[in-house]
PDB file of C-alpha atoms in Angstrom:
ATOM      1  CA  GLY W   1     -69.534 -51.761 -53.494  1.00 76.00           C
ATOM      2  CA  GLU W   2     -71.387 -54.048 -56.295  1.00 81.00           C
ATOM      3  CA  ASN W   3     -71.481 -57.894 -55.864  1.00 88.00           C
ATOM      4  CA  VAL W   4     -73.433 -59.995 -58.719  1.00 94.00           C
ATOM      5  CA  GLU W   5     -74.416 -63.457 -57.996  1.00 96.00           C
ATOM      6  CA  GLN W   6     -75.175 -65.715 -60.395  1.00 97.00           C
ATOM      7  CA  HIS W   7     -77.035 -69.275 -60.428  1.00 97.00           C
ATOM      8  CA  PRO W   8     -76.670 -71.869 -61.332  1.00 97.00           C
ATOM      9  CA  SER W   9     -73.260 -72.566 -61.962  1.00 95.00           C
ATOM     10  CA  THR W  10     -73.726 -75.468 -64.367  1.00 97.00           C
ATOM     11  CA  LEU W  11     -76.807 -76.190 -66.078  1.00 98.00           C
ATOM     12  CA  SER W  12     -77.293 -78.774 -68.520  1.00 98.00           C
ATOM     13  CA  VAL W  13     -80.494 -78.914 -70.718  1.00 98.00           C
ATOM     14  CA  GLN W  14     -82.027 -81.442 -73.777  1.00 98.00           C
ATOM     15  CA  GLU W  15     -81.726 -79.787 -77.337  1.00 97.00           C
ATOM     16  CA  GLY W  16     -85.115 -77.858 -77.681  1.00 97.00           C
ATOM     17  CA  ASP W  17     -85.667 -77.240 -74.058  1.00 97.00           C
ATOM     18  CA  SER W  18     -85.717 -73.728 -72.961  1.00 98.00           C
ATOM     19  CA  ALA W  19     -82.856 -72.433 -70.289  1.00 98.00           C
ATOM     20  CA  VAL W  20     -82.856 -69.805 -67.567  1.00 98.00           C
ATOM     21  CA  ILE W  21     -79.943 -68.174 -65.684  1.00 98.00           C
ATOM     22  CA  LYS W  22     -80.328 -66.001 -62.827  1.00 98.00           C
ATOM     23  CA  CYS W  23     -78.433 -63.377 -61.377  1.00 98.00           C
ATOM     24  CA  THR W  24     -78.661 -60.920 -58.405  1.00 97.00           C
ATOM     25  CA  TYR W  25     -77.046 -57.621 -57.450  1.00 95.00           C
ATOM     26  CA  SER W  26     -76.602 -55.749 -54.705  1.00 93.00           C
ATOM     27  CA  ASP W  27     -76.180 -52.144 -55.549  1.00 90.00           C
ATOM     28  CA  SER W  28     -79.834 -50.439 -56.139  1.00 89.00           C
ATOM     29  CA  ALA W  29     -78.082 -47.987 -58.212  1.00 87.00           C
ATOM     30  CA  SER W  30     -76.961 -50.028 -60.832  1.00 90.00           C
ATOM     31  CA  ASN W  31     -78.539 -49.475 -64.231  1.00 88.00           C
ATOM     32  CA  TYR W  32     -76.747 -51.583 -66.936  1.00 90.00           C
ATOM     33  CA  PHE W  33     -77.002 -55.395 -67.044  1.00 94.00           C
ATOM     34  CA  PRO W  34     -75.245 -57.244 -70.052  1.00 94.00           C
ATOM     35  CA  TRP W  35     -75.002 -61.019 -70.742  1.00 97.00           C
ATOM     36  CA  TYR W  36     -71.635 -62.266 -72.148  1.00 97.00           C
ATOM     37  CA  LYS W  37     -71.398 -65.618 -74.095  1.00 97.00           C
ATOM     38  CA  GLN W  38     -67.920 -67.406 -73.785  1.00 95.00           C
ATOM     39  CA  GLU W  39     -67.491 -70.421 -75.987  1.00 95.00           C
ATOM     40  CA  LEU W  40     -64.772 -72.951 -75.030  1.00 92.00           C
ATOM     41  CA  GLY W  41     -61.509 -71.381 -75.856  1.00 88.00           C
ATOM     42  CA  LYS W  42     -63.180 -68.344 -77.263  1.00 91.00           C
ATOM     43  CA  ARG W  43     -63.225 -64.849 -76.226  1.00 93.00           C
ATOM     44  CA  PRO W  44     -66.263 -63.539 -73.894  1.00 94.00           C
ATOM     45  CA  GLN W  45     -68.778 -61.563 -76.371  1.00 95.00           C
ATOM     46  CA  LEU W  46     -71.975 -59.513 -75.753  1.00 95.00           C
ATOM     47  CA  ILE W  47     -75.105 -61.317 -76.603  1.00 97.00           C
ATOM     48  CA  ILE W  48     -77.868 -59.229 -75.056  1.00 96.00           C
ATOM     49  CA  ASP W  49     -78.066 -55.926 -72.534  1.00 94.00           C
ATOM     50  CA  ILE W  50     -80.893 -54.113 -70.472  1.00 92.00           C
ATOM     51  CA  ARG W  51     -80.704 -51.070 -69.000  1.00 88.00           C
ATOM     52  CA  SER W  52     -83.255 -50.200 -65.997  1.00 83.00           C
ATOM     53  CA  ASN W  53     -85.400 -47.968 -67.613  1.00 80.00           C
ATOM     54  CA  VAL W  54     -87.077 -51.398 -69.244  1.00 82.00           C
ATOM     55  CA  GLY W  55     -88.288 -54.715 -67.817  1.00 90.00           C
ATOM     56  CA  GLU W  56     -87.755 -57.084 -70.585  1.00 94.00           C
ATOM     57  CA  LYS W  57     -85.752 -57.049 -74.224  1.00 93.00           C
ATOM     58  CA  LYS W  58     -85.636 -59.982 -76.552  1.00 96.00           C
ATOM     59  CA  ASP W  59     -83.593 -60.827 -79.761  1.00 94.00           C
ATOM     60  CA  GLN W  60     -84.733 -63.952 -81.550  1.00 95.00           C
ATOM     61  CA  ARG W  61     -84.198 -66.804 -79.187  1.00 97.00           C
ATOM     62  CA  ILE W  62     -82.805 -65.200 -76.230  1.00 98.00           C
ATOM     63  CA  ALA W  63     -84.421 -62.419 -73.599  1.00 97.00           C
ATOM     64  CA  VAL W  64     -83.368 -60.635 -70.693  1.00 97.00           C
ATOM     65  CA  THR W  65     -85.959 -59.724 -68.015  1.00 97.00           C
ATOM     66  CA  LEU W  66     -85.165 -57.274 -65.082  1.00 96.00           C
ATOM     67  CA  ASN W  67     -86.803 -57.097 -61.966  1.00 95.00           C
ATOM     68  CA  LYS W  68     -85.133 -53.749 -60.121  1.00 93.00           C
ATOM     69  CA  THR W  69     -87.250 -54.428 -57.013  1.00 93.00           C
ATOM     70  CA  ALA W  70     -85.775 -57.455 -56.116  1.00 94.00           C
ATOM     71  CA  LYS W  71     -82.562 -56.386 -57.815  1.00 95.00           C
ATOM     72  CA  HIS W  72     -82.596 -59.586 -60.132  1.00 95.00           C
ATOM     73  CA  PHE W  73     -82.348 -60.133 -64.095  1.00 97.00           C
ATOM     74  CA  SER W  74     -82.464 -63.354 -65.866  1.00 98.00           C
ATOM     75  CA  LEU W  75     -81.302 -64.696 -69.062  1.00 98.00           C
ATOM     76  CA  HIS W  76     -83.521 -66.985 -70.983  1.00 98.00           C
ATOM     77  CA  ILE W  77     -82.829 -69.010 -73.830  1.00 98.00           C
ATOM     78  CA  THR W  78     -85.663 -70.794 -75.750  1.00 97.00           C
ATOM     79  CA  GLU W  79     -85.239 -73.758 -78.361  1.00 98.00           C
ATOM     80  CA  THR W  80     -81.925 -74.462 -77.374  1.00 98.00           C
ATOM     81  CA  GLN W  81     -79.293 -75.465 -79.751  1.00 97.00           C
ATOM     82  CA  PRO W  82     -75.860 -77.453 -79.185  1.00 96.00           C
ATOM     83  CA  GLU W  83     -74.044 -74.309 -80.398  1.00 96.00           C
ATOM     84  CA  ASP W  84     -75.712 -72.704 -77.467  1.00 98.00           C
ATOM     85  CA  SER W  85     -73.281 -74.610 -75.270  1.00 98.00           C
ATOM     86  CA  ALA W  86     -70.922 -72.113 -73.648  1.00 97.00           C
ATOM     87  CA  VAL W  87     -70.319 -70.189 -70.321  1.00 96.00           C
ATOM     88  CA  TYR W  88     -72.621 -67.200 -69.937  1.00 97.00           C
ATOM     89  CA  PHE W  89     -71.588 -64.225 -67.658  1.00 97.00           C
ATOM     90  CA  CYS W  90     -73.864 -61.853 -66.379  1.00 97.00           C
ATOM     91  CA  ALA W  91     -72.985 -58.150 -65.425  1.00 95.00           C
ATOM     92  CA  ALA W  92     -73.888 -54.808 -63.945  1.00 92.00           C
ATOM     93  CA  SER W  93     -72.793 -51.377 -63.878  1.00 87.00           C
ATOM     94  CA  ILE W  94     -73.975 -47.976 -62.688  1.00 79.00           C
ATOM     95  CA  ARG W  95     -73.942 -45.455 -65.432  1.00 69.00           C
ATOM     96  CA  TYR W  96     -73.649 -42.070 -64.012  1.00 65.00           C
ATOM     97  CA  GLY W  97     -73.289 -38.584 -65.309  1.00 61.00           C
ATOM     98  CA  GLY W  98     -71.809 -39.343 -68.855  1.00 60.00           C
ATOM     99  CA  SER W  99     -69.700 -42.356 -67.899  1.00 66.00           C
ATOM    100  CA  GLN W 100     -70.496 -45.979 -67.496  1.00 68.00           C
ATOM    101  CA  GLY W 101     -69.092 -47.412 -64.303  1.00 76.00           C
ATOM    102  CA  ASN W 102     -67.109 -50.590 -64.338  1.00 82.00           C
ATOM    103  CA  LEU W 103     -68.902 -54.037 -65.053  1.00 87.00           C
ATOM    104  CA  ILE W 104     -68.838 -56.343 -62.120  1.00 89.00           C
ATOM    105  CA  PHE W 105     -69.352 -59.868 -63.498  1.00 92.00           C
ATOM    106  CA  GLY W 106     -71.284 -62.882 -61.917  1.00 94.00           C
ATOM    107  CA  LYS W 107     -69.217 -66.156 -61.423  1.00 94.00           C
ATOM    108  CA  GLY W 108     -70.495 -67.619 -65.058  1.00 95.00           C
ATOM    109  CA  THR W 109     -72.858 -70.730 -65.720  1.00 97.00           C
ATOM    110  CA  LYS W 110     -71.675 -73.402 -67.917  1.00 96.00           C
ATOM    111  CA  LEU W 111     -74.539 -74.425 -69.963  1.00 98.00           C
ATOM    112  CA  SER W 112     -74.204 -77.548 -71.836  1.00 98.00           C
ATOM    113  CA  VAL W 113     -77.182 -78.115 -74.564  1.00 98.00           C
ATOM    114  CA  LYS W 114     -77.389 -82.204 -75.412  1.00 96.00           C
ATOM    115  CA  PRO W 115     -78.337 -83.177 -78.844  1.00 91.00           C
TER     116      PRO W 115
ATOM    117  CA  GLU E   1     -56.851 -57.741 -89.132  1.00 53.00           C
ATOM    118  CA  THR E   2     -59.903 -56.668 -87.221  1.00 67.00           C
ATOM    119  CA  GLY E   3     -60.742 -56.844 -83.521  1.00 93.00           C
ATOM    120  CA  VAL E   4     -58.601 -57.088 -80.441  1.00 96.00           C
ATOM    121  CA  THR E   5     -55.571 -59.247 -80.641  1.00 96.00           C
ATOM    122  CA  GLN E   6     -53.559 -60.626 -77.889  1.00 97.00           C
ATOM    123  CA  THR E   7     -50.126 -62.284 -77.851  1.00 97.00           C
ATOM    124  CA  PRO E   8     -48.658 -64.293 -76.859  1.00 97.00           C
ATOM    125  CA  ARG E   9     -51.861 -66.749 -76.528  1.00 96.00           C
ATOM    126  CA  HIS E  10     -49.755 -69.034 -74.120  1.00 96.00           C
ATOM    127  CA  LEU E  11     -47.204 -68.109 -71.634  1.00 96.00           C
ATOM    128  CA  VAL E  12     -44.941 -70.324 -69.359  1.00 95.00           C
ATOM    129  CA  MET E  13     -42.561 -68.337 -66.884  1.00 92.00           C
ATOM    130  CA  GLY E  14     -40.829 -69.084 -63.759  1.00 90.00           C
ATOM    131  CA  MET E  15     -41.256 -66.655 -60.647  1.00 87.00           C
ATOM    132  CA  THR E  16     -38.017 -64.790 -61.453  1.00 87.00           C
ATOM    133  CA  ASN E  17     -39.046 -64.274 -65.225  1.00 88.00           C
ATOM    134  CA  LYS E  18     -39.637 -60.733 -66.466  1.00 93.00           C
ATOM    135  CA  LYS E  19     -42.381 -61.100 -69.466  1.00 95.00           C
ATOM    136  CA  SER E  20     -44.954 -58.804 -71.015  1.00 97.00           C
ATOM    137  CA  LEU E  21     -48.751 -59.505 -72.500  1.00 98.00           C
ATOM    138  CA  LYS E  22     -49.725 -57.321 -75.306  1.00 98.00           C
ATOM    139  CA  CYS E  23     -53.044 -56.065 -76.785  1.00 98.00           C
ATOM    140  CA  GLU E  24     -53.930 -54.378 -79.783  1.00 97.00           C
ATOM    141  CA  GLN E  25     -56.976 -53.103 -81.096  1.00 96.00           C
ATOM    142  CA  HIS E  26     -58.213 -52.038 -84.721  1.00 93.00           C
ATOM    143  CA  LEU E  27     -61.622 -50.666 -83.435  1.00 94.00           C
ATOM    144  CA  GLY E  28     -60.706 -47.098 -82.984  1.00 92.00           C
ATOM    145  CA  HIS E  29     -61.708 -47.546 -79.411  1.00 92.00           C
ATOM    146  CA  ASN E  30     -60.644 -45.046 -76.666  1.00 90.00           C
ATOM    147  CA  ALA E  31     -61.079 -47.200 -73.696  1.00 91.00           C
ATOM    148  CA  MET E  32     -58.914 -50.347 -72.849  1.00 93.00           C
ATOM    149  CA  TYR E  33     -58.997 -52.831 -70.211  1.00 94.00           C
ATOM    150  CA  TRP E  34     -56.794 -55.645 -68.507  1.00 95.00           C
ATOM    151  CA  TYR E  35     -59.488 -58.405 -66.693  1.00 95.00           C
ATOM    152  CA  LYS E  36     -57.977 -61.591 -64.776  1.00 96.00           C
ATOM    153  CA  GLN E  37     -60.069 -64.962 -65.763  1.00 94.00           C
ATOM    154  CA  SER E  38     -59.535 -67.776 -63.188  1.00 92.00           C
ATOM    155  CA  ALA E  39     -61.366 -70.834 -62.691  1.00 86.00           C
ATOM    156  CA  LYS E  40     -64.650 -70.852 -60.719  1.00 78.00           C
ATOM    157  CA  LYS E  41     -64.185 -66.942 -59.994  1.00 85.00           C
ATOM    158  CA  PRO E  42     -65.558 -63.999 -61.614  1.00 86.00           C
ATOM    159  CA  LEU E  43     -63.796 -61.868 -63.863  1.00 90.00           C
ATOM    160  CA  GLU E  44     -61.684 -59.567 -62.416  1.00 91.00           C
ATOM    161  CA  LEU E  45     -60.949 -56.027 -63.665  1.00 91.00           C
ATOM    162  CA  MET E  46     -57.173 -55.251 -63.184  1.00 94.00           C
ATOM    163  CA  PHE E  47     -56.595 -51.883 -65.157  1.00 93.00           C
ATOM    164  CA  VAL E  48     -58.518 -49.014 -67.028  1.00 91.00           C
ATOM    165  CA  TYR E  49     -57.120 -46.749 -69.543  1.00 91.00           C
ATOM    166  CA  ASN E  50     -59.530 -44.028 -71.079  1.00 86.00           C
ATOM    167  CA  PHE E  51     -57.749 -42.316 -73.800  1.00 85.00           C
ATOM    168  CA  LYS E  52     -54.338 -43.409 -72.790  1.00 83.00           C
ATOM    169  CA  GLU E  53     -54.497 -42.275 -68.983  1.00 84.00           C
ATOM    170  CA  GLN E  54     -55.201 -45.178 -66.342  1.00 83.00           C
ATOM    171  CA  THR E  55     -58.225 -44.067 -64.899  1.00 82.00           C
ATOM    172  CA  GLU E  56     -58.268 -47.270 -62.859  1.00 78.00           C
ATOM    173  CA  ASN E  57     -56.111 -49.402 -60.750  1.00 76.00           C
ATOM    174  CA  ASN E  58     -58.230 -52.375 -58.879  1.00 77.00           C
ATOM    175  CA  SER E  59     -55.969 -53.017 -55.861  1.00 85.00           C
ATOM    176  CA  VAL E  60     -53.262 -54.953 -58.153  1.00 92.00           C
ATOM    177  CA  PRO E  61     -50.070 -56.097 -56.805  1.00 93.00           C
ATOM    178  CA  SER E  62     -47.416 -54.096 -58.217  1.00 93.00           C
ATOM    179  CA  ARG E  63     -45.942 -57.040 -59.765  1.00 95.00           C
ATOM    180  CA  PHE E  64     -48.171 -56.300 -62.729  1.00 96.00           C
ATOM    181  CA  SER E  65     -47.290 -53.268 -64.366  1.00 95.00           C
ATOM    182  CA  PRO E  66     -49.401 -51.957 -67.384  1.00 95.00           C
ATOM    183  CA  GLU E  67     -48.640 -49.599 -70.200  1.00 96.00           C
ATOM    184  CA  CYS E  68     -50.625 -47.715 -72.927  1.00 95.00           C
ATOM    185  CA  PRO E  69     -48.424 -45.957 -75.244  1.00 94.00           C
ATOM    186  CA  ASN E  70     -51.609 -44.810 -77.405  1.00 92.00           C
ATOM    187  CA  SER E  71     -55.015 -45.965 -77.860  1.00 89.00           C
ATOM    188  CA  SER E  72     -54.662 -48.803 -79.825  1.00 94.00           C
ATOM    189  CA  HIS E  73     -52.223 -50.807 -77.565  1.00 96.00           C
ATOM    190  CA  LEU E  74     -51.924 -51.676 -73.873  1.00 97.00           C
ATOM    191  CA  PHE E  75     -49.075 -54.204 -72.469  1.00 97.00           C
ATOM    192  CA  LEU E  76     -49.042 -56.124 -69.151  1.00 97.00           C
ATOM    193  CA  HIS E  77     -45.551 -56.441 -68.026  1.00 97.00           C
ATOM    194  CA  LEU E  78     -45.156 -58.967 -65.464  1.00 96.00           C
ATOM    195  CA  HIS E  79     -41.983 -59.617 -62.846  1.00 93.00           C
ATOM    196  CA  THR E  80     -41.381 -61.866 -59.899  1.00 93.00           C
ATOM    197  CA  LEU E  81     -45.074 -63.463 -60.418  1.00 93.00           C
ATOM    198  CA  GLN E  82     -46.340 -66.374 -58.006  1.00 94.00           C
ATOM    199  CA  PRO E  83     -48.244 -69.631 -59.125  1.00 94.00           C
ATOM    200  CA  GLU E  84     -51.551 -68.209 -58.047  1.00 93.00           C
ATOM    201  CA  ASP E  85     -51.153 -65.479 -60.713  1.00 95.00           C
ATOM    202  CA  SER E  86     -51.388 -68.404 -63.356  1.00 96.00           C
ATOM    203  CA  ALA E  87     -54.834 -67.331 -65.303  1.00 96.00           C
ATOM    204  CA  LEU E  88     -56.234 -66.089 -68.600  1.00 96.00           C
ATOM    205  CA  TYR E  89     -55.792 -62.609 -68.946  1.00 97.00           C
ATOM    206  CA  LEU E  90     -58.198 -61.074 -70.999  1.00 97.00           C
ATOM    207  CA  CYS E  91     -58.154 -57.590 -72.810  1.00 97.00           C
ATOM    208  CA  ALA E  92     -60.894 -55.439 -73.557  1.00 95.00           C
ATOM    209  CA  SER E  93     -61.585 -52.353 -75.141  1.00 94.00           C
ATOM    210  CA  SER E  94     -64.850 -50.045 -75.624  1.00 91.00           C
ATOM    211  CA  GLN E  95     -65.417 -46.927 -77.656  1.00 87.00           C
ATOM    212  CA  ASP E  96     -65.075 -45.071 -74.519  1.00 78.00           C
ATOM    213  CA  ARG E  97     -65.895 -44.610 -70.856  1.00 73.00           C
ATOM    214  CA  GLN E  98     -69.421 -43.763 -71.706  1.00 65.00           C
ATOM    215  CA  THR E  99     -70.493 -46.673 -73.969  1.00 67.00           C
ATOM    216  CA  GLY E 100     -70.929 -50.105 -72.021  1.00 73.00           C
ATOM    217  CA  GLU E 101     -70.027 -53.042 -74.538  1.00 87.00           C
ATOM    218  CA  LEU E 102     -66.789 -54.312 -74.027  1.00 92.00           C
ATOM    219  CA  PHE E 103     -64.825 -56.134 -77.068  1.00 94.00           C
ATOM    220  CA  PHE E 104     -62.627 -58.920 -75.624  1.00 96.00           C
ATOM    221  CA  GLY E 105     -59.591 -60.251 -76.875  1.00 96.00           C
ATOM    222  CA  GLU E 106     -59.108 -64.201 -76.941  1.00 93.00           C
ATOM    223  CA  GLY E 107     -56.619 -63.736 -74.002  1.00 95.00           C
ATOM    224  CA  SER E 108     -53.365 -64.981 -73.042  1.00 97.00           C
ATOM    225  CA  ARG E 109     -53.178 -68.096 -70.830  1.00 96.00           C
ATOM    226  CA  LEU E 110     -50.308 -67.731 -68.304  1.00 96.00           C
ATOM    227  CA  THR E 111     -48.699 -70.424 -66.201  1.00 96.00           C
ATOM    228  CA  VAL E 112     -46.309 -69.777 -63.546  1.00 94.00           C
ATOM    229  CA  LEU E 113     -44.252 -72.319 -62.246  1.00 92.00           C
TER     230      LEU E 113
END
């Protein structure tokens, strides 16, 4: 089955710097890659996702890149702010027919943005 | 209230107790999920319901028993749990099994003594 590895497990950056979190997946059939953000004591929330027919997607300060050949995808946060501090989870799943397969999550990256 | 709500937010129980976790979604979604979140581990999918029918049981021990009486409500019945079952249990919903985005509740923090 699918396995998702996520690195680093913790990341500390200065406010204004960029942060990059990387994930690799094992199943080459995976074609949907979302990223969830979980602030302390809060619920995980989808922040951005990408499907395998594109290589990059941006939404303001966040972007996700996908390399299907290497089976890895990354989250990039630019101009980090203290409110970006949270745990970020990557995930992968396979869409087959009309259904979305189960999301397999990485272990998470705790991002700390220091003012 | 909107979104996905879970009760109780915190629960402490002994190994011989029977308790239930409740999840309610006000989003009109048709798929609901239970996830287990333990420290330093990935989110683990436990159960999936689609249009009230259980479509997946991810090798979960029988001491966890899900119930989905309708598309808006999901329960997780707990009995004779072990200390290693202590975790945050997250409920989620999605429009259906065809769409990707999950909407999570804030979770029920369970401690088994």
